[in-house]
Coordinates of C-alpha atoms and ligand atoms in Angstrom, one line a residue:
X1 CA 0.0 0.0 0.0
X2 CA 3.1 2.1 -0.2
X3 CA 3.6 5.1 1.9
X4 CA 0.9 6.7 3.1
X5 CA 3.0 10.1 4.3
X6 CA 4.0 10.5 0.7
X7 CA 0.5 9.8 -0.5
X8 CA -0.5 12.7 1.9
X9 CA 1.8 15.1 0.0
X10 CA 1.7 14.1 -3.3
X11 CA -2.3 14.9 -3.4
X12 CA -3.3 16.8 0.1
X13 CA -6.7 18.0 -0.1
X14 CA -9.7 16.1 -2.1
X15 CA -7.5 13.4 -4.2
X16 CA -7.5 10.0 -4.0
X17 CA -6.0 9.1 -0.7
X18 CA -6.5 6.4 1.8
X19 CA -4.7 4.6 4.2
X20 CA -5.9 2.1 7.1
X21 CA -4.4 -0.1 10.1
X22 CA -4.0 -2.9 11.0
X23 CA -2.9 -4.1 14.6
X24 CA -2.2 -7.6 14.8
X25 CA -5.7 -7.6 17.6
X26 CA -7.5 -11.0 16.2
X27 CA -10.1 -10.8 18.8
X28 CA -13.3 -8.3 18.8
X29 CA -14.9 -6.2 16.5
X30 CA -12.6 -5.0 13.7
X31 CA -13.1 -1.6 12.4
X32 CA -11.6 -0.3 8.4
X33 CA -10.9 3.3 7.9
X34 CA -10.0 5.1 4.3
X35 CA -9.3 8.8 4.7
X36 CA -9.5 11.0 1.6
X37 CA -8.6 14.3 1.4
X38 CA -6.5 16.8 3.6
X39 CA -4.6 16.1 6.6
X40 CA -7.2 17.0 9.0
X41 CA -9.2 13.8 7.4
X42 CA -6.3 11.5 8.7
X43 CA -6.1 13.4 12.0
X44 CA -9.9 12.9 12.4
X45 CA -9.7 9.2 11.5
X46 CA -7.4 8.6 14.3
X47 CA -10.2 9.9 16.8
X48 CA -12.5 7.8 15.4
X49 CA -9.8 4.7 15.8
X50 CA -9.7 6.1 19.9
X51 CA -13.3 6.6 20.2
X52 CA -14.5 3.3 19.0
X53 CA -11.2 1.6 20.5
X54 CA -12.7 2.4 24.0
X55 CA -15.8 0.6 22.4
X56 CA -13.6 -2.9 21.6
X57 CA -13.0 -1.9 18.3
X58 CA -9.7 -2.5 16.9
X59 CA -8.5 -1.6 13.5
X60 CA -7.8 -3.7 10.7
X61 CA -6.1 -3.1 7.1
X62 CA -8.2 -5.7 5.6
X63 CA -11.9 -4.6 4.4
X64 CA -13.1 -8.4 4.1
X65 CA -12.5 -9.1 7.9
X66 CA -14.4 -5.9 9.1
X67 CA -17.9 -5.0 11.0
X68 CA -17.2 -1.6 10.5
X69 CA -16.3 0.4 7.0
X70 CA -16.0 3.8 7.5
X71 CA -14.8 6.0 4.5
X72 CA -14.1 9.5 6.2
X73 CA -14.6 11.6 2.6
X74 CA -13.5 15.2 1.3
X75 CA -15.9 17.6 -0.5
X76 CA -13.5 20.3 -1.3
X77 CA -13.6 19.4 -5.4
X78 CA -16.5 17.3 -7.2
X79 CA -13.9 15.2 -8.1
X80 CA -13.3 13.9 -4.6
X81 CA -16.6 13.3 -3.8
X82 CA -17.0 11.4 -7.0
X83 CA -14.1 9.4 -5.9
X84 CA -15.7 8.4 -2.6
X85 CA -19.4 7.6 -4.9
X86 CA -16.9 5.0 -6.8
X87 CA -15.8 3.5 -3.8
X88 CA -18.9 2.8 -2.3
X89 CA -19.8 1.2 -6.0
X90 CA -16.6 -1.3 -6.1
X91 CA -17.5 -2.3 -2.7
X92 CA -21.1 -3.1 -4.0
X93 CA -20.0 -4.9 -7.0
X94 CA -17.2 -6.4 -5.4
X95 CA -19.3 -7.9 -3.3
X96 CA -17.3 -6.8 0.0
X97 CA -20.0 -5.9 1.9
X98 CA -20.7 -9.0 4.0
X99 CA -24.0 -9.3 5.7
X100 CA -23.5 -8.2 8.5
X101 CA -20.9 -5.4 7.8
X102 CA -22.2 -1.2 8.0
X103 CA -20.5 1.3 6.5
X104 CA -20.4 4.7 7.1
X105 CA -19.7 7.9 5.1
X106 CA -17.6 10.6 7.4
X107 CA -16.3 13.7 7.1
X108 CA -17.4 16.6 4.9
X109 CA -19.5 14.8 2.4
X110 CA -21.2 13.6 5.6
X111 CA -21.9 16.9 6.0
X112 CA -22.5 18.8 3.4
X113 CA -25.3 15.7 1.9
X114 CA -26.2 14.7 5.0
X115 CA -29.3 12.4 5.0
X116 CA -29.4 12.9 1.7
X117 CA -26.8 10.4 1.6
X118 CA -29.1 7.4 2.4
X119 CA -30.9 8.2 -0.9
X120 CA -28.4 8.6 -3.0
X121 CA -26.1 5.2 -1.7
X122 CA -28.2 2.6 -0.6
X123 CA -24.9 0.9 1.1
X124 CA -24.4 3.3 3.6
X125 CA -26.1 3.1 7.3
X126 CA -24.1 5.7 9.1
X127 CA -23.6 9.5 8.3
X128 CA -21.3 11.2 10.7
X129 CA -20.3 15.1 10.1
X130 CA -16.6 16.1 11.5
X131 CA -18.3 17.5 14.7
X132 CA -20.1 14.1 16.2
X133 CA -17.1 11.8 16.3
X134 CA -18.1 11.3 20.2
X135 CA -21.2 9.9 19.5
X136 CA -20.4 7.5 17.0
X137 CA -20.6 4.4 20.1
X138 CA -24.7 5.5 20.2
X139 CA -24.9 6.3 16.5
X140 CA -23.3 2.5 15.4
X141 CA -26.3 1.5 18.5
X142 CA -28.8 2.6 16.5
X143 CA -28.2 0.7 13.2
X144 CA -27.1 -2.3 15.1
X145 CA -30.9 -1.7 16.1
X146 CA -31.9 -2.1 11.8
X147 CA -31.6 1.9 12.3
X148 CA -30.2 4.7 9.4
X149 CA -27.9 6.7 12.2
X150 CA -27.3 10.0 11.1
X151 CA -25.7 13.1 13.0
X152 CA -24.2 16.1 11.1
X153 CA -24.3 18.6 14.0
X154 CA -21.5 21.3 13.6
X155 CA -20.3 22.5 17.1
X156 CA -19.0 25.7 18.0
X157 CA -16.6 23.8 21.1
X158 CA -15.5 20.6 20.0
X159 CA -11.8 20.1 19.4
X160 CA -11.4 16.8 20.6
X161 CA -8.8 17.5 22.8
X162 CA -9.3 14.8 25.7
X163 CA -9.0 12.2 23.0
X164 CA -6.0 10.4 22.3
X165 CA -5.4 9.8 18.9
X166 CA -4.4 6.2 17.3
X167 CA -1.9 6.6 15.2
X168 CA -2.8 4.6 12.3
X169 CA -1.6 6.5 9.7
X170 CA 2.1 7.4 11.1
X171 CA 5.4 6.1 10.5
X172 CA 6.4 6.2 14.4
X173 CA 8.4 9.1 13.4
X174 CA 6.1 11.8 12.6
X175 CA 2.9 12.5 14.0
X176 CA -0.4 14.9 13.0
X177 CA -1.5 16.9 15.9
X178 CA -4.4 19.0 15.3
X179 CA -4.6 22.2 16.9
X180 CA -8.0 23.8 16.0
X181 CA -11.4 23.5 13.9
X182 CA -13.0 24.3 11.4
X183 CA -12.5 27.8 9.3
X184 CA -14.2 31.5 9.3
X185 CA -12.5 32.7 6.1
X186 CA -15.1 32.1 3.8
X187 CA -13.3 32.0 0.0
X188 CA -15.9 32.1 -2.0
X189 CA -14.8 29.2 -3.4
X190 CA -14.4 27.1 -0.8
X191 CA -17.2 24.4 1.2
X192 CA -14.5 23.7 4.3
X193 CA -16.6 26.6 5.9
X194 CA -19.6 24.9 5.5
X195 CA -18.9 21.0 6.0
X196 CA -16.6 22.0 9.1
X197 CA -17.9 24.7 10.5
X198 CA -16.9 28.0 13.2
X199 CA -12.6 28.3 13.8
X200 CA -11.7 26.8 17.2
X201 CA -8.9 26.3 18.8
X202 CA -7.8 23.8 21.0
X203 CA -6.3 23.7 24.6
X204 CA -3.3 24.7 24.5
X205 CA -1.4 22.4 27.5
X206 CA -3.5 19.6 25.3
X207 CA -1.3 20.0 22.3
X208 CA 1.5 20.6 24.2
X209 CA 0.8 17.3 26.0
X210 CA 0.3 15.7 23.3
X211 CA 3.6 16.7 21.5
X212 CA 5.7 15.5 25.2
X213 CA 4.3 12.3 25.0
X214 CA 4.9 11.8 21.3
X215 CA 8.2 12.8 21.7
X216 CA 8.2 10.2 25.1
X217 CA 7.4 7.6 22.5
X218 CA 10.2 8.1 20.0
X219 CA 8.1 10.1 17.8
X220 CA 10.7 13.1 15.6
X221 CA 8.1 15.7 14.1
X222 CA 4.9 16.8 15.0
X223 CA 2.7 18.8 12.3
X224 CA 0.6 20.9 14.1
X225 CA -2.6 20.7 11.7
X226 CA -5.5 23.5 11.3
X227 CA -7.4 24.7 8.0
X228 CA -6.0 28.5 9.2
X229 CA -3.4 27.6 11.7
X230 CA -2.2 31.2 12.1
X231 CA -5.6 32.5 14.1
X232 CA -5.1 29.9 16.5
X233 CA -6.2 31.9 19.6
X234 CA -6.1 30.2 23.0
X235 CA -6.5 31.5 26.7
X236 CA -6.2 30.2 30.0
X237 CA -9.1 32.6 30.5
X238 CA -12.5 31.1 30.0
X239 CA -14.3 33.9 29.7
X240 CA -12.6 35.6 26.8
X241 CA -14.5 33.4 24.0
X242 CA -15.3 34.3 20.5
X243 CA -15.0 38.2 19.6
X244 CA -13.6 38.5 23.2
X245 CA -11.0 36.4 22.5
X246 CA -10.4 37.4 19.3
X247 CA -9.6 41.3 20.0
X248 CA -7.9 40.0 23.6
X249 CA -4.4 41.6 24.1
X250 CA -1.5 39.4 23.2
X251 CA -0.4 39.0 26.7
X252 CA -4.0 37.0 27.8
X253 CA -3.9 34.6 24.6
X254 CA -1.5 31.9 23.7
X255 CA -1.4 33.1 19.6
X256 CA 0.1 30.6 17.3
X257 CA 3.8 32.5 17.2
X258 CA 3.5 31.5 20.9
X259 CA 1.9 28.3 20.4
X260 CA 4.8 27.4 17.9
X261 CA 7.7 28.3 20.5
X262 CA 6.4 26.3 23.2
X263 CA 5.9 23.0 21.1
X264 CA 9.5 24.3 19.7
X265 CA 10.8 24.1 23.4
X266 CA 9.7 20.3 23.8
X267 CA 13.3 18.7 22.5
X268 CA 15.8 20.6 20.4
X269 CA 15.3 16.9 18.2
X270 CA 11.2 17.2 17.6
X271 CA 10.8 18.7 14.4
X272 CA 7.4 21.0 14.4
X273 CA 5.7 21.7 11.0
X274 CA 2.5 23.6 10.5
X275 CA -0.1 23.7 7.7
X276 CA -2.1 25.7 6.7
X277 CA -1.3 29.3 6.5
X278 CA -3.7 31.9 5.6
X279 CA -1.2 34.8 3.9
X280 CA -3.0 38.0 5.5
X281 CA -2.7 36.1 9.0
X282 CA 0.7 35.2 9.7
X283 CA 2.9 37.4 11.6
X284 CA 6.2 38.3 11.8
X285 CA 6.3 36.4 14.6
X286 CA 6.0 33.4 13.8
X287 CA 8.8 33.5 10.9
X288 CA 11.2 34.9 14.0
X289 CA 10.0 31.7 15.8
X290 CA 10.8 29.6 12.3
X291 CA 14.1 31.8 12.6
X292 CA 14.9 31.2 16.1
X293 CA 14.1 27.6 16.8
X294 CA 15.8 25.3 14.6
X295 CA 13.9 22.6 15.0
X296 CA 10.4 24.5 13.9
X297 CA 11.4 23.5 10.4
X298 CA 11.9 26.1 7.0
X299 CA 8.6 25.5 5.2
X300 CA 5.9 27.8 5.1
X301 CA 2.7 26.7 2.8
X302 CA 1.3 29.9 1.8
X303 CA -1.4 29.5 -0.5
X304 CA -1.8 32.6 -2.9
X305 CA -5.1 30.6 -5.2
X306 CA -4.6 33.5 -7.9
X307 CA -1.8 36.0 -9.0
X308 CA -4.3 38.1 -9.7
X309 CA -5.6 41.2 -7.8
X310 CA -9.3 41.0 -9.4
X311 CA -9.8 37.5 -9.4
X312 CA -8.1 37.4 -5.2
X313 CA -10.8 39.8 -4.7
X314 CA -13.8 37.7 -6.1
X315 CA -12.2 34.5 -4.2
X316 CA -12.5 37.0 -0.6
X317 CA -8.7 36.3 0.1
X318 CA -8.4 39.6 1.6
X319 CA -4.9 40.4 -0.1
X320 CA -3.6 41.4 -3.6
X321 CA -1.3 40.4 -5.6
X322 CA 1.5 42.8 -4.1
X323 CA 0.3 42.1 -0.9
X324 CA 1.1 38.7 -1.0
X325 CA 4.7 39.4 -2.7
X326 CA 5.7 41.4 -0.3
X327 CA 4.7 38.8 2.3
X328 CA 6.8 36.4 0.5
X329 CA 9.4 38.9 0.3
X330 CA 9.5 39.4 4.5
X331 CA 9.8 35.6 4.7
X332 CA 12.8 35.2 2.8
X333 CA 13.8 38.3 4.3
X334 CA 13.7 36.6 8.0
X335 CA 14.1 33.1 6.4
X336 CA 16.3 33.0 3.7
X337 CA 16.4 29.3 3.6
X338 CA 13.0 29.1 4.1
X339 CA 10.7 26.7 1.0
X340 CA 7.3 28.7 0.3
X341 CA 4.6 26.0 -1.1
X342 CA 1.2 27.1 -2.5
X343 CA -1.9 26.0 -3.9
X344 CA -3.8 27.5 -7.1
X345 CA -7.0 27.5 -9.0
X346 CA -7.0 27.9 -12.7
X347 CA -10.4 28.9 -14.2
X348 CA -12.1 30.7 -11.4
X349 CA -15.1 32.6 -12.3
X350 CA -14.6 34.8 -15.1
X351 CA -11.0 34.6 -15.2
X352 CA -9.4 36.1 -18.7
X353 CA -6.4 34.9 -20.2
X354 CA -4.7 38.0 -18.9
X355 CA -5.4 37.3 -15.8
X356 CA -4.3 33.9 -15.9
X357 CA -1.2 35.9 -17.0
X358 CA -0.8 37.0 -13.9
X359 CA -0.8 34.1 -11.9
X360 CA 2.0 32.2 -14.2
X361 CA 4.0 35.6 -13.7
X362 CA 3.4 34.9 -9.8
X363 CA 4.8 31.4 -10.1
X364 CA 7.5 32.7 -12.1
X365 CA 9.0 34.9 -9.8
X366 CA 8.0 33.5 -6.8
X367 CA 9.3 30.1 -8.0
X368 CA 7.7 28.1 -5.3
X369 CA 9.6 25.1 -3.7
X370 CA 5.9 22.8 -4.5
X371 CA 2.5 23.8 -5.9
X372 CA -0.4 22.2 -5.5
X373 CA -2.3 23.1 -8.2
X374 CA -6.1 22.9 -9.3
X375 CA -9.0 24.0 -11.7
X376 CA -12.0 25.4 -10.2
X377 CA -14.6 23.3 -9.4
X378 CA -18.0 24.8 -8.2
X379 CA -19.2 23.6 -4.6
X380 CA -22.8 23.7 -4.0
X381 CA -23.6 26.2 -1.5
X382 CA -20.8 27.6 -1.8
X383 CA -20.6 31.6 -2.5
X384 CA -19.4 31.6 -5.8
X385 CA -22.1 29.5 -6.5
X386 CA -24.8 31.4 -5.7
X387 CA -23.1 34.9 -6.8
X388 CA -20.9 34.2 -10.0
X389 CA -21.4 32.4 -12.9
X390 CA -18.8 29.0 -13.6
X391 CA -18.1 30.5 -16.8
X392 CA -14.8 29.6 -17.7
X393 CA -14.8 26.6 -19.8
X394 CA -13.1 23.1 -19.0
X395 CA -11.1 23.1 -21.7
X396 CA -9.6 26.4 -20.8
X397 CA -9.3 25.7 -16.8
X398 CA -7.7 22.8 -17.7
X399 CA -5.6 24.6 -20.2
X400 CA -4.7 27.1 -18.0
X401 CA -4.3 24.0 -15.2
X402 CA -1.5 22.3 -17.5
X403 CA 0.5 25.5 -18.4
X404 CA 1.1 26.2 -14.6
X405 CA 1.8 22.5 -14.1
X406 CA 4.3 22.6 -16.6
X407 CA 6.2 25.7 -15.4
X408 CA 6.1 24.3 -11.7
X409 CA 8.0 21.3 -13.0
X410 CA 10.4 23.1 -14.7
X411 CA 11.2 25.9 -11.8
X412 CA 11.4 22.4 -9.4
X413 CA 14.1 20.8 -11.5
X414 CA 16.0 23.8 -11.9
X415 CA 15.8 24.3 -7.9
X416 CA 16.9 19.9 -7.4
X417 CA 19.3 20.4 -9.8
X418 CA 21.1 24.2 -8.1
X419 CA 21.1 21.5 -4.8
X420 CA 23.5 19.3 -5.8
X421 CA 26.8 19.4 -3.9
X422 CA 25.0 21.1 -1.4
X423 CA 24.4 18.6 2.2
X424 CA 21.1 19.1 4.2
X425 CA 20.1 17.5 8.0
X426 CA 17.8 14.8 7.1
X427 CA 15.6 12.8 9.3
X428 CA 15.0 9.5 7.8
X429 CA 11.8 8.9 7.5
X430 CA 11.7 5.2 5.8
X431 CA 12.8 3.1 3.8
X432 CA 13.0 4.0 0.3
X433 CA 10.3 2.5 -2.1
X434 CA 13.2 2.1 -5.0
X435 CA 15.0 -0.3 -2.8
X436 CA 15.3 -2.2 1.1
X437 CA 19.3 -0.6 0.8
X438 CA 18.3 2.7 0.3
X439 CA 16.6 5.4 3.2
X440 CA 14.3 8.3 2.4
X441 CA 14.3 11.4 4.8
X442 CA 13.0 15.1 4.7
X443 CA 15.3 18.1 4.8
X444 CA 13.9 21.2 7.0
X445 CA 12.2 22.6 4.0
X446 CA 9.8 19.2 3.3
X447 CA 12.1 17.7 0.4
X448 CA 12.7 14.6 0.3
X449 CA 16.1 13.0 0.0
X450 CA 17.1 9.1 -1.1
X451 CA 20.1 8.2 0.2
X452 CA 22.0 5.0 0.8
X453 CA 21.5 2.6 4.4
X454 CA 24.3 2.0 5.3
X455 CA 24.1 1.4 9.2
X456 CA 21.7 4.6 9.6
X457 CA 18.3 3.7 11.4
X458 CA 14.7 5.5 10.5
X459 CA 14.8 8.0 13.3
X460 CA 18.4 9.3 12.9
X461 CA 19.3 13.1 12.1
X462 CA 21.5 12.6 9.3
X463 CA 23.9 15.4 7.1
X464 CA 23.3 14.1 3.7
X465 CA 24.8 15.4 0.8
X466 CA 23.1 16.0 -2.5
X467 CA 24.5 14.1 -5.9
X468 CA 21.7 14.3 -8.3
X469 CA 18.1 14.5 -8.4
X470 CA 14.9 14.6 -10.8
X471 CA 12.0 17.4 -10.5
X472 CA 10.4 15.1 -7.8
X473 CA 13.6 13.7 -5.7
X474 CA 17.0 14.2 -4.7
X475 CA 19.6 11.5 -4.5
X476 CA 22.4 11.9 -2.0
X477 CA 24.9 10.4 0.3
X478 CA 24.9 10.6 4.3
X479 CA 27.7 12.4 5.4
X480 CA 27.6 12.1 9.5
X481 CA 24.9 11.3 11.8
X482 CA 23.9 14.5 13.7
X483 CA 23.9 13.9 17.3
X484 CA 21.8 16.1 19.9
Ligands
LIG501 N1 -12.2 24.2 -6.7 C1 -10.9 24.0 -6.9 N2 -10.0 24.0 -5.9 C2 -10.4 24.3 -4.7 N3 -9.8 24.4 -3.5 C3 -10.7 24.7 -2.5 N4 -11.9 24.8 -3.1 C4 -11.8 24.5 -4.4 C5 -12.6 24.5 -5.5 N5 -13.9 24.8 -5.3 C6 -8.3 24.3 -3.4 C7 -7.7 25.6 -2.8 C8 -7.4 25.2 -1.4 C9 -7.0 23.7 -1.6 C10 -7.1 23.0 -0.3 O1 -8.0 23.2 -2.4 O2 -6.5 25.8 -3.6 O3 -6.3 25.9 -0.9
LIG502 FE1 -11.3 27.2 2.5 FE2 -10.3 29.7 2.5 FE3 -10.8 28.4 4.8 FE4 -8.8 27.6 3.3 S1 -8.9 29.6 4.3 S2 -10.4 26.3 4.3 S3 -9.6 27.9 1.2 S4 -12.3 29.1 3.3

């Protein structure tokens, strides 16, 4: 099933991306989890491995010996929810539903369909939204009892943060820790506001608990996960909630810049990584924590969606296209070594060529260390929808998709190839999937480097020095195990 931490990157949010567990347990009821989508998805699915654990439930990487199939889904394109509809039709045909066995649809399709679900897939017999995870024990009650379960409430409070994830979907080395809910940005373009609901952030001695006790149990990197991680907004002080908290002075909140020093502090050898960043919300402060803790590791992903000022405008970013230059301009000024990843939409609502113009010209100068790129694709219910017309046609978002693609592979292999001769600290990750003698690890800016075993283990900090590479990979040599 190869490696489900490169799977993560190579399509984050809404492609086709599962992983599930298995382990070893050969006694009580067995539950199998696919994940699609962003990173939050596989941070959710490993509260829903803790919450039905405490039920008996253990998981299992094998649909066929399963009571429970829960596919936890991703609305953010069409295409991802039309990858979760084909699913649930292989398992029909396939026959893998035995008798006995329910499956249930998570996550934002959950929500955003909700009963509607039922209707529309005759397999399914559960319907959980990202907000009821804690009730799953009574809603799996109610179709043991011949019942449709259904609960899609969205909660203004819940972060989960008593629950202690299973980590099914790590490596043992790195580890998601999600640090807040749900987003109150409201691109026009975007559903996550709907199928996730209110921002929220979590308690902050929870994460920071959390991150000791990985760390206790050999874990090397954290990613601290939020749809808008930069207004994470914490305080001790229960009565400063909402607005309150919001327009609180900086010395009653725990802000993320603060948030991101103290999980810094937990060992000089836990790497801390962060995604996503909103660009009109992250401070200075935070790149002088990226600066000043060497361990909160060189990679900011900063996505811009559009290099142009009209089109930003229509999407409700909030910034223009100088805006966000000169905000990538203050990060390398901070952090010169410091990779800048981004996601864009080709296509959007009545997008010209010219304007497409100016988001290749973006990409061009910016020359991002990885893009994830995308054409539009309109959400139902979202505010493009109701307010602009999807006027662009395929052809030409998917025109427009290709031409950035094709300039992001080129600016990538020009970067791999300016690397060579230079050496990076590396923490090995894995093996590599080219060979058992060969180790993969990530530098501080998220690339990924293939280097020979030798008597390295996965764990290790290692200087590795770079010999060649391709636009996806480099190849290197270690030089020296770093020691701390
Ligand atoms: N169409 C295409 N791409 C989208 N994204 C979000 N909504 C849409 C949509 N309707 C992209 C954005 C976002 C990423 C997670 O997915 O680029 O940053
Ligand atoms: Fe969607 Fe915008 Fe929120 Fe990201 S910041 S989840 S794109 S609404």
């Amino acid at each position: 099933m190869g490696d489900k931490k490169d799977l993560l990157e190579e399509s984050r949010q809404g492609e086709v991306l599962h992983f599930n567990a298995d382990d070893g347990t050969k006694v009580g009821k067995k539950l199998y989890i696919e994940s699609y989508g962003c990173q939050m998805n596989f941070s959710d699915s490993e509260i829903v491995a803790s919450v039905l654990g405490k039920e008996g439930y253990t998981t299992t990487s094998n649909m066929e010996d399963a009571d429970l199939v829960f596919l936890n889904t991703c609305s953010i394109r069409d295409k991802a929810e039309e990858t979760v509809r084909k699913r649930l039709n292989s398992i029909k045909h396939n026959n893998k539903k035995k008798k006995n066995v329910k499956i249930g649809i998570l996550g934002c399709m959950a929500e955003r369909l909700k009963s509607q679900l039922f209707e529309e897939e005759k397999l399914v017999d559960l319907v959980a939204g990202p907000d009821s995870y804690r009730k799953l024990p009574e809603l799996i009650d109610d179709i043991e009892d011949g019942q449709k379960a259904v609960n899609v409430l969205l909660s203004r409070e819940e972060t989960y943060d008593d629950i202690e994830p299973v980590r099914i979907n790590s490596n043992g080395i790195a580890a998601f820790v999600s640090i807040m809910r749900g987003c109150d940005n409201m691109c026009t373009f975007c559903v996550v506001p709907f199928t996730r609901g209110r921002e929220r952030s979590r308690d902050a001695n929870s994460i920071l608990n959390e991150c000791k006790d990985l760390y206790s149990k050999g874990y090397k990197e954290v990613m601290l996960l939020g749809q808008n991680v930069d207004s994470y907004r914490w305080s001790e002080n229960k009565d400063l909630r909402g607005r309150a908290l919001k327009e609180a002075p900086r010395d009653e909140v725990v802000d993320f810049a603060k948030l991101l020093v103290m999980v810094g502090k937990v060992a000089t050898d836990l790497r801390v990584r962060f995604s996503t960043s909103h660009p009109k919300d992250i401070t200075d402060d935070v790149l002088f924590a990226i600066r000043d803790y060497k361990n909160i590791c060189n990679y900011i992903h900063l996505p811009a969606q559009s290099g142009n000022t009209r089109i930003l405008e229509k999407m409700n970013r909030t910034y223009t296209r100088e805006w966000y230059n000169d905000k990538v301009s203050r990060i390398r000024e901070v952090i010169p070594t410091c990779a800048i990843s981004t996601d864009i939409i080709t296509g959007f609502c009545s997008e010209t060529d010219k304007e497409h113009a100016d988001t290749v010209d973006l990409m061009k100068t910016v020359r991002y260390d990885l893009a994830y790129m995308f054409f539009y694709s309109e959400r139902p219910g979202t505010l493009a929808q109701k307010k602009f017309e999807d006027d662009v046609p395929e052809v030409i978002k998917k025109k427009r998709l290709s031409e950035i693609i094709e300039i992001q592979t080129q600016v990538n292999k020009e970067q791999h190839a300016a690397t060579i001769g230079q050496t990076f600290e590396v923490l090995i990750e894995g093996v590599s999937k080219r060979s058992e003698n060969e180790l993969r690890g990530k530098t501080s800016q998220n690339k990924m480097i293939i280097f020979p075993k030798e008597n390295y283990k996965i764990g290790d900090y290692v200087n590795v020095k770079v010999e060649s590479s391709t636009s996806a990979t480099l190849l290197g040599t270690a030089v020296e195990k770093v020691n701390y």
